[in-house]
Amino acid sequence: MLRRVVRQSKFRHVFGQAVRNDQIYDDIRVSRVTWDSSFCAVNPKFVAIIIDASGGGAFLVLPLQKTGRIDKTYPTVCGHMGPVLDIDWCPHNDLVIASGSEDCKVMVWQIPENGLEEPLSQPAVVLEGHSKRVGIVTWHPTARNVLLSAGSSCQSSSVLGKEALPQLLFHPLTP
């Protein structure tokens, strides 16, 4: 007796639908840097995307309502001397974003309420102290104005308001 076996799946009857062209972001030069990052960050007002930029690192900050083709001359956040590796929005203020870069710096940016109308090159805060590239920046989810940065130098730094806290030195695990 031959039985017909059907594989059980919860997703067997789920189908996707393509998004219309007016609901996507088009013509964005996403960074080609090989780093373990999502290359974007989203909050209730903006989406930020790390892009390829000549002469240093940059990222776009787009209002969520601005979809479609993005002009190549759209203003960017461009203050790093090396490629940007990670970005993260502050969970307590939708206008504050932090970025870490290969130039060993962490920069905290204040985005204008209506978004960027001209390139932003002056950060609100610059954190220096890493001796190698900064690959991870993340805000504390519940404590205000606490930012953690980490990278290849096995160091981390935190910021509270506009004053840098003492750096914490973490030693790599040794066998």
PDB file of C-alpha atoms in Angstrom:
ATOM      1  CA  MET A   1       0.000   0.000   0.000  1.00  0.00           C
ATOM      2  CA  LEU A   2       1.465   3.331  -1.064  1.00  0.00           C
ATOM      3  CA  ARG A   3       0.769   6.353   1.101  1.00  0.00           C
ATOM      4  CA  ARG A   4       1.090   9.863  -0.032  1.00  0.00           C
ATOM      5  CA  VAL A   5       3.070  11.845   2.522  1.00  0.00           C
ATOM      6  CA  VAL A   6       2.512  15.588   2.781  1.00  0.00           C
ATOM      7  CA  ARG A   7       5.023  17.503   4.789  1.00  0.00           C
ATOM      8  CA  GLN A   8       3.423  19.409   7.635  1.00  0.00           C
ATOM      9  CA  SER A   9       4.257  23.098   7.644  1.00  0.00           C
ATOM     10  CA  LYS A  10       2.714  26.087   9.317  1.00  0.00           C
ATOM     11  CA  PHE A  11       3.755  28.258   6.387  1.00  0.00           C
ATOM     12  CA  ARG A  12       2.453  26.117   3.540  1.00  0.00           C
ATOM     13  CA  HIS A  13      -0.393  28.507   2.724  1.00  0.00           C
ATOM     14  CA  VAL A  14       1.425  31.801   3.332  1.00  0.00           C
ATOM     15  CA  PHE A  15       2.194  33.906   0.291  1.00  0.00           C
ATOM     16  CA  GLY A  16       3.980  37.241  -0.026  1.00  0.00           C
ATOM     17  CA  GLN A  17       3.056  40.204  -2.138  1.00  0.00           C
ATOM     18  CA  ALA A  18       5.554  42.464  -3.870  1.00  0.00           C
ATOM     19  CA  VAL A  19       5.695  46.058  -2.705  1.00  0.00           C
ATOM     20  CA  ARG A  20       4.813  48.868  -5.103  1.00  0.00           C
ATOM     21  CA  ASN A  21       7.616  51.097  -6.370  1.00  0.00           C
ATOM     22  CA  ASP A  22       6.275  54.120  -4.503  1.00  0.00           C
ATOM     23  CA  GLN A  23       6.708  52.266  -1.185  1.00  0.00           C
ATOM     24  CA  ILE A  24      10.419  51.409  -1.478  1.00  0.00           C
ATOM     25  CA  TYR A  25      13.719  53.265  -1.167  1.00  0.00           C
ATOM     26  CA  ASP A  26      15.494  53.175  -4.514  1.00  0.00           C
ATOM     27  CA  ASP A  27      18.971  54.111  -5.802  1.00  0.00           C
ATOM     28  CA  ILE A  28      20.799  54.100  -2.458  1.00  0.00           C
ATOM     29  CA  ARG A  29      24.516  53.288  -2.555  1.00  0.00           C
ATOM     30  CA  VAL A  30      24.696  50.999   0.505  1.00  0.00           C
ATOM     31  CA  SER A  31      28.174  50.602   1.981  1.00  0.00           C
ATOM     32  CA  ARG A  32      30.284  47.693   0.744  1.00  0.00           C
ATOM     33  CA  VAL A  33      32.429  47.549   3.886  1.00  0.00           C
ATOM     34  CA  THR A  34      32.624  44.017   5.193  1.00  0.00           C
ATOM     35  CA  TRP A  35      31.520  44.300   8.805  1.00  0.00           C
ATOM     36  CA  ASP A  36      28.919  42.445  10.828  1.00  0.00           C
ATOM     37  CA  SER A  37      26.317  45.206  10.893  1.00  0.00           C
ATOM     38  CA  SER A  38      22.819  45.749   9.607  1.00  0.00           C
ATOM     39  CA  PHE A  39      23.913  48.977   7.822  1.00  0.00           C
ATOM     40  CA  CYS A  40      20.634  50.648   8.804  1.00  0.00           C
ATOM     41  CA  ALA A  41      18.698  51.808  11.841  1.00  0.00           C
ATOM     42  CA  VAL A  42      15.061  52.871  12.137  1.00  0.00           C
ATOM     43  CA  ASN A  43      13.080  54.876  14.669  1.00  0.00           C
ATOM     44  CA  PRO A  44       9.494  56.250  14.556  1.00  0.00           C
ATOM     45  CA  LYS A  45      10.561  59.287  12.465  1.00  0.00           C
ATOM     46  CA  PHE A  46      13.601  58.344  10.365  1.00  0.00           C
ATOM     47  CA  VAL A  47      15.525  55.550   8.707  1.00  0.00           C
ATOM     48  CA  ALA A  48      19.331  55.832   8.634  1.00  0.00           C
ATOM     49  CA  ILE A  49      21.382  53.909   6.059  1.00  0.00           C
ATOM     50  CA  ILE A  50      25.182  53.639   5.895  1.00  0.00           C
ATOM     51  CA  ILE A  51      26.319  54.496   2.375  1.00  0.00           C
ATOM     52  CA  ASP A  52      29.468  54.464   0.270  1.00  0.00           C
ATOM     53  CA  ALA A  53      31.122  57.854   0.393  1.00  0.00           C
ATOM     54  CA  SER A  54      34.395  59.094  -0.991  1.00  0.00           C
ATOM     55  CA  GLY A  55      36.759  60.731   1.452  1.00  0.00           C
ATOM     56  CA  GLY A  56      35.355  59.172   4.603  1.00  0.00           C
ATOM     57  CA  GLY A  57      32.227  57.670   6.038  1.00  0.00           C
ATOM     58  CA  ALA A  58      28.669  58.890   5.718  1.00  0.00           C
ATOM     59  CA  PHE A  59      25.089  57.831   6.204  1.00  0.00           C
ATOM     60  CA  LEU A  60      21.704  58.978   4.992  1.00  0.00           C
ATOM     61  CA  VAL A  61      18.895  60.001   7.325  1.00  0.00           C
ATOM     62  CA  LEU A  62      15.564  59.792   5.514  1.00  0.00           C
ATOM     63  CA  PRO A  63      12.103  60.605   6.873  1.00  0.00           C
ATOM     64  CA  LEU A  64       9.934  57.494   6.833  1.00  0.00           C
ATOM     65  CA  GLN A  65       7.463  59.221   4.501  1.00  0.00           C
ATOM     66  CA  LYS A  66      10.150  59.898   1.858  1.00  0.00           C
ATOM     67  CA  THR A  67      10.092  56.816  -0.335  1.00  0.00           C
ATOM     68  CA  GLY A  68      10.907  56.257  -3.968  1.00  0.00           C
ATOM     69  CA  ARG A  69      14.088  57.227  -5.779  1.00  0.00           C
ATOM     70  CA  ILE A  70      16.638  58.979  -3.554  1.00  0.00           C
ATOM     71  CA  ASP A  71      18.640  61.640  -5.366  1.00  0.00           C
ATOM     72  CA  LYS A  72      22.420  61.176  -5.260  1.00  0.00           C
ATOM     73  CA  THR A  73      22.755  64.754  -3.997  1.00  0.00           C
ATOM     74  CA  TYR A  74      20.502  64.107  -0.974  1.00  0.00           C
ATOM     75  CA  PRO A  75      22.183  65.552   2.181  1.00  0.00           C
ATOM     76  CA  THR A  76      24.195  63.117   4.289  1.00  0.00           C
ATOM     77  CA  VAL A  77      25.663  62.966   7.778  1.00  0.00           C
ATOM     78  CA  CYS A  78      29.369  63.055   6.990  1.00  0.00           C
ATOM     79  CA  GLY A  79      31.907  63.716   9.721  1.00  0.00           C
ATOM     80  CA  HIS A  80      33.969  60.538   9.945  1.00  0.00           C
ATOM     81  CA  MET A  81      37.333  60.216   8.214  1.00  0.00           C
ATOM     82  CA  GLY A  82      36.894  56.455   7.664  1.00  0.00           C
ATOM     83  CA  PRO A  83      33.962  54.251   6.664  1.00  0.00           C
ATOM     84  CA  VAL A  84      31.058  54.152   9.139  1.00  0.00           C
ATOM     85  CA  LEU A  85      30.621  50.653  10.564  1.00  0.00           C
ATOM     86  CA  ASP A  86      27.579  50.951  12.845  1.00  0.00           C
ATOM     87  CA  ILE A  87      24.783  53.376  13.684  1.00  0.00           C
ATOM     88  CA  ASP A  88      22.086  53.356  16.359  1.00  0.00           C
ATOM     89  CA  TRP A  89      19.207  55.697  17.238  1.00  0.00           C
ATOM     90  CA  CYS A  90      18.756  56.812  20.821  1.00  0.00           C
ATOM     91  CA  PRO A  91      15.662  55.059  22.237  1.00  0.00           C
ATOM     92  CA  HIS A  92      14.726  58.145  24.296  1.00  0.00           C
ATOM     93  CA  ASN A  93      15.175  60.889  21.686  1.00  0.00           C
ATOM     94  CA  ASP A  94      14.168  60.317  18.062  1.00  0.00           C
ATOM     95  CA  LEU A  95      16.510  63.077  16.872  1.00  0.00           C
ATOM     96  CA  VAL A  96      19.772  61.643  18.281  1.00  0.00           C
ATOM     97  CA  ILE A  97      21.864  59.017  16.498  1.00  0.00           C
ATOM     98  CA  ALA A  98      25.325  57.602  17.263  1.00  0.00           C
ATOM     99  CA  SER A  99      27.840  56.313  14.729  1.00  0.00           C
ATOM    100  CA  GLY A 100      31.061  54.320  15.022  1.00  0.00           C
ATOM    101  CA  SER A 101      33.750  54.248  12.372  1.00  0.00           C
ATOM    102  CA  GLU A 102      37.089  52.903  11.202  1.00  0.00           C
ATOM    103  CA  ASP A 103      38.608  56.266  12.214  1.00  0.00           C
ATOM    104  CA  CYS A 104      38.450  55.068  15.873  1.00  0.00           C
ATOM    105  CA  LYS A 105      35.804  57.650  16.825  1.00  0.00           C
ATOM    106  CA  VAL A 106      32.224  57.564  18.015  1.00  0.00           C
ATOM    107  CA  MET A 107      30.104  60.551  17.083  1.00  0.00           C
ATOM    108  CA  VAL A 108      26.696  61.512  18.429  1.00  0.00           C
ATOM    109  CA  TRP A 109      24.575  63.556  16.022  1.00  0.00           C
ATOM    110  CA  GLN A 110      21.571  65.817  16.571  1.00  0.00           C
ATOM    111  CA  ILE A 111      19.271  65.538  13.535  1.00  0.00           C
ATOM    112  CA  PRO A 112      17.002  68.553  12.822  1.00  0.00           C
ATOM    113  CA  GLU A 113      13.281  68.059  13.541  1.00  0.00           C
ATOM    114  CA  ASN A 114      12.337  68.166   9.830  1.00  0.00           C
ATOM    115  CA  GLY A 115      15.252  65.988   8.691  1.00  0.00           C
ATOM    116  CA  LEU A 116      18.340  66.989   6.777  1.00  0.00           C
ATOM    117  CA  GLU A 117      18.116  69.890   4.343  1.00  0.00           C
ATOM    118  CA  GLU A 118      21.880  70.293   4.004  1.00  0.00           C
ATOM    119  CA  PRO A 119      24.824  67.999   4.807  1.00  0.00           C
ATOM    120  CA  LEU A 120      25.506  67.610   8.533  1.00  0.00           C
ATOM    121  CA  SER A 121      29.220  67.554   9.321  1.00  0.00           C
ATOM    122  CA  GLN A 122      29.386  68.822  12.925  1.00  0.00           C
ATOM    123  CA  PRO A 123      28.528  66.193  15.560  1.00  0.00           C
ATOM    124  CA  ALA A 124      27.075  67.124  18.940  1.00  0.00           C
ATOM    125  CA  VAL A 125      29.617  64.918  20.735  1.00  0.00           C
ATOM    126  CA  VAL A 126      32.838  63.222  19.596  1.00  0.00           C
ATOM    127  CA  LEU A 127      34.127  60.315  21.693  1.00  0.00           C
ATOM    128  CA  GLU A 128      37.781  59.448  21.195  1.00  0.00           C
ATOM    129  CA  GLY A 129      39.848  56.840  22.949  1.00  0.00           C
ATOM    130  CA  HIS A 130      39.597  53.704  20.879  1.00  0.00           C
ATOM    131  CA  SER A 131      42.921  52.653  19.390  1.00  0.00           C
ATOM    132  CA  LYS A 132      41.310  50.531  16.658  1.00  0.00           C
ATOM    133  CA  ARG A 133      38.105  50.741  14.629  1.00  0.00           C
ATOM    134  CA  VAL A 134      34.781  51.046  16.436  1.00  0.00           C
ATOM    135  CA  GLY A 135      32.409  48.374  15.198  1.00  0.00           C
ATOM    136  CA  ILE A 136      29.551  48.461  17.700  1.00  0.00           C
ATOM    137  CA  VAL A 137      27.572  51.377  19.098  1.00  0.00           C
ATOM    138  CA  THR A 138      24.424  50.814  21.096  1.00  0.00           C
ATOM    139  CA  TRP A 139      22.320  52.872  23.465  1.00  0.00           C
ATOM    140  CA  HIS A 140      21.170  51.570  26.826  1.00  0.00           C
ATOM    141  CA  PRO A 141      17.483  50.672  26.420  1.00  0.00           C
ATOM    142  CA  THR A 142      16.283  52.122  29.739  1.00  0.00           C
ATOM    143  CA  ALA A 143      18.928  54.526  31.080  1.00  0.00           C
ATOM    144  CA  ARG A 144      18.938  57.923  29.399  1.00  0.00           C
ATOM    145  CA  ASN A 145      22.034  59.161  27.552  1.00  0.00           C
ATOM    146  CA  VAL A 146      24.125  56.037  28.152  1.00  0.00           C
ATOM    147  CA  LEU A 147      25.940  54.837  25.053  1.00  0.00           C
ATOM    148  CA  LEU A 148      28.252  51.842  24.754  1.00  0.00           C
ATOM    149  CA  SER A 149      30.850  51.575  22.030  1.00  0.00           C
ATOM    150  CA  ALA A 150      33.117  48.630  21.384  1.00  0.00           C
ATOM    151  CA  GLY A 151      35.547  47.609  18.744  1.00  0.00           C
ATOM    152  CA  SER A 152      38.693  45.791  17.797  1.00  0.00           C
ATOM    153  CA  SER A 153      40.759  47.393  20.579  1.00  0.00           C
ATOM    154  CA  CYS A 154      38.976  45.470  23.379  1.00  0.00           C
ATOM    155  CA  GLN A 155      37.997  48.820  24.926  1.00  0.00           C
ATOM    156  CA  SER A 156      34.583  50.290  25.522  1.00  0.00           C
ATOM    157  CA  SER A 157      33.491  53.778  26.355  1.00  0.00           C
ATOM    158  CA  SER A 158      30.277  55.255  27.630  1.00  0.00           C
ATOM    159  CA  VAL A 159      28.832  58.731  27.569  1.00  0.00           C
ATOM    160  CA  LEU A 160      26.427  60.394  29.961  1.00  0.00           C
ATOM    161  CA  GLY A 161      24.983  63.610  28.601  1.00  0.00           C
ATOM    162  CA  LYS A 162      27.874  65.468  26.975  1.00  0.00           C
ATOM    163  CA  GLU A 163      30.509  64.314  29.447  1.00  0.00           C
ATOM    164  CA  ALA A 164      32.472  61.137  28.791  1.00  0.00           C
ATOM    165  CA  LEU A 165      32.579  58.680  31.671  1.00  0.00           C
ATOM    166  CA  PRO A 166      35.894  57.025  32.497  1.00  0.00           C
ATOM    167  CA  GLN A 167      36.751  54.371  29.970  1.00  0.00           C
ATOM    168  CA  LEU A 168      36.445  50.759  30.956  1.00  0.00           C
ATOM    169  CA  LEU A 169      39.175  48.456  29.731  1.00  0.00           C
ATOM    170  CA  PHE A 170      38.048  44.913  28.966  1.00  0.00           C
ATOM    171  CA  HIS A 171      40.654  42.222  28.611  1.00  0.00           C
ATOM    172  CA  PRO A 172      40.139  39.572  25.949  1.00  0.00           C
ATOM    173  CA  LEU A 173      39.575  36.033  27.165  1.00  0.00           C
ATOM    174  CA  THR A 174      42.783  34.047  27.381  1.00  0.00           C
ATOM    175  CA  PRO A 175      42.932  30.244  27.363  1.00  0.00           C
TER     176      PRO A 175
END
